[in-house]
CSV table of C-alpha atoms in Angstrom, one decimal:
chain,number,residue,atom,x,y,z
A,1,MET,CA,-23.2,-16.8,26.9
A,2,ARG,CA,-25.8,-16.7,24.1
A,3,VAL,CA,-25.0,-15.5,20.7
A,4,THR,CA,-27.5,-14.2,18.3
A,5,LEU,CA,-26.8,-13.8,14.6
A,6,THR,CA,-28.7,-11.7,12.3
A,7,THR,CA,-28.3,-11.0,8.5
A,8,PRO,CA,-28.6,-7.1,8.0
A,9,GLN,CA,-29.9,-5.8,4.6
A,10,ILE,CA,-26.9,-4.6,2.7
A,11,SER,CA,-27.2,-2.0,0.2
A,12,TRP,CA,-24.8,0.5,1.6
A,13,HIS,CA,-22.7,1.7,-1.5
A,14,ALA,CA,-25.5,3.0,-3.7
A,15,ARG,CA,-26.3,-0.7,-4.5
A,16,ALA,CA,-22.8,-1.1,-6.1
A,17,PRO,CA,-21.4,-4.6,-5.2
A,18,ILE,CA,-19.3,-5.0,-2.1
A,19,LEU,CA,-16.3,-6.6,-2.7
A,20,ALA,CA,-14.6,-6.7,0.7
A,21,ILE,CA,-15.6,-6.3,4.2
A,22,ASP,CA,-13.8,-6.6,7.5
A,23,ALA,CA,-14.7,-6.0,11.1
A,24,GLN,CA,-12.3,-4.5,13.7
A,25,PRO,CA,-11.1,-7.1,16.0
A,26,PRO,CA,-12.4,-6.8,19.7
A,27,THR,CA,-10.0,-5.6,22.2
A,28,THR,CA,-9.0,-8.5,24.6
A,29,THR,CA,-6.9,-6.6,27.2
A,30,PRO,CA,-8.2,-4.3,29.9
A,31,HIS,CA,-6.2,-1.3,29.1
A,32,GLN,CA,-7.3,-1.2,25.5
A,33,THR,CA,-11.2,-1.6,26.3
A,34,ASN,CA,-12.8,1.9,25.4
A,35,HIS,CA,-16.6,1.5,25.8
A,36,ALA,CA,-17.0,5.0,24.3
A,37,TYR,CA,-16.4,4.1,20.8
A,38,PRO,CA,-18.1,1.1,19.1
A,39,ARG,CA,-16.0,-1.4,17.0
A,40,LEU,CA,-15.7,-0.5,13.3
A,41,LEU,CA,-16.8,-2.4,10.1
A,42,ALA,CA,-15.2,-1.5,6.8
A,43,THR,CA,-16.8,-2.0,3.3
A,44,ALA,CA,-15.0,-1.8,0.0
A,45,ALA,CA,-17.3,-1.5,-3.1
A,46,ALA,CA,-17.1,-1.3,-6.9
A,47,LYS,CA,-16.9,2.1,-8.4
A,48,SER,CA,-20.3,3.8,-8.1
A,49,ALA,CA,-22.2,5.6,-10.6
A,50,GLU,CA,-23.2,8.0,-8.0
A,51,PRO,CA,-21.3,11.5,-8.0
A,52,ASN,CA,-20.5,11.1,-4.4
A,53,GLY,CA,-20.5,7.4,-4.3
A,54,ALA,CA,-17.7,6.5,-2.0
A,55,GLU,CA,-15.9,3.0,-2.5
A,56,LEU,CA,-14.7,2.8,0.9
A,57,ARG,CA,-17.0,3.3,4.0
A,58,LEU,CA,-16.8,3.0,8.0
A,59,TRP,CA,-19.5,1.6,9.9
A,60,ALA,CA,-20.1,1.4,13.7
A,61,LEU,CA,-20.8,-2.0,15.2
A,62,HIS,CA,-22.8,-1.8,18.2
A,63,ASP,CA,-22.0,-4.8,20.6
A,64,ASP,CA,-24.4,-3.8,23.2
A,65,GLY,CA,-27.5,-5.7,22.0
A,66,ALA,CA,-29.6,-2.5,21.5
A,67,THR,CA,-29.3,-2.5,17.5
A,68,ASN,CA,-28.6,-5.1,15.1
A,69,ALA,CA,-27.9,-2.9,12.2
A,70,PRO,CA,-24.6,-1.1,11.8
A,71,SER,CA,-24.5,2.7,11.5
A,72,PHE,CA,-22.8,4.9,9.0
A,73,VAL,CA,-19.6,6.7,10.3
A,74,GLN,CA,-17.8,8.1,7.3
A,75,ASP,CA,-16.7,7.8,3.7
A,76,LEU,CA,-12.8,7.4,3.1
A,77,THR,CA,-11.2,9.0,0.1
A,78,ALA,CA,-7.9,7.0,-0.2
A,79,HIS,CA,-9.1,5.6,-3.6
A,80,ASP,CA,-10.0,7.0,-7.1
A,81,GLY,CA,-12.0,4.0,-7.9
A,82,THR,CA,-12.9,0.4,-7.2
A,83,VAL,CA,-11.6,-0.8,-3.7
A,84,ASN,CA,-11.0,-4.5,-3.9
A,85,ALA,CA,-9.7,-5.3,-0.2
A,86,VAL,CA,-9.8,-4.0,3.2
A,87,ARG,CA,-8.3,-5.3,6.4
A,88,PHE,CA,-7.9,-4.2,9.8
A,89,SER,CA,-4.5,-5.0,11.7
A,90,PRO,CA,-4.8,-7.6,14.4
A,91,ASP,CA,-4.7,-4.7,16.9
A,92,GLY,CA,-7.5,-2.7,15.0
A,93,ALA,CA,-5.6,0.4,14.9
A,94,THR,CA,-4.7,0.3,11.2
A,95,LEU,CA,-6.9,-0.1,8.1
A,96,ALA,CA,-5.0,-1.4,4.9
A,97,THR,CA,-7.0,-1.1,1.5
A,98,CYS,CA,-6.0,-2.0,-1.9
A,99,GLY,CA,-7.8,-0.7,-5.1
A,100,ALA,CA,-8.2,-1.5,-8.7
A,101,THR,CA,-5.7,1.4,-9.6
A,102,ALA,CA,-2.9,-0.5,-7.8
A,103,ARG,CA,-2.9,2.1,-5.0
A,104,MET,CA,-2.6,0.9,-1.5
A,105,GLY,CA,-3.8,3.0,1.5
A,106,GLY,CA,-3.3,2.9,5.3
A,107,ARG,CA,-5.1,4.8,8.1
């Protein structure tokens, strides 16, 4: 098995600093495998100066080797400001977040 690594150009939050990043773990059991949906990548950033600058975003990771760059999925609005931490649960079903306003979120 050959593994190829690339370094993506990261400017995904209107150039705001990315403070945390986590990838949804790959499924390991056959009944959990769903090839219709890619794994997700969550990014958390400092409060953006942009009016619609989201601090929490989801990206699709394409494990098929066809593309190296993650693609945007959606903004999450669980926080009113800077998001300091993101973490997927071990089974990948839940995303926990923590923001500078002492608010915690879960999806």
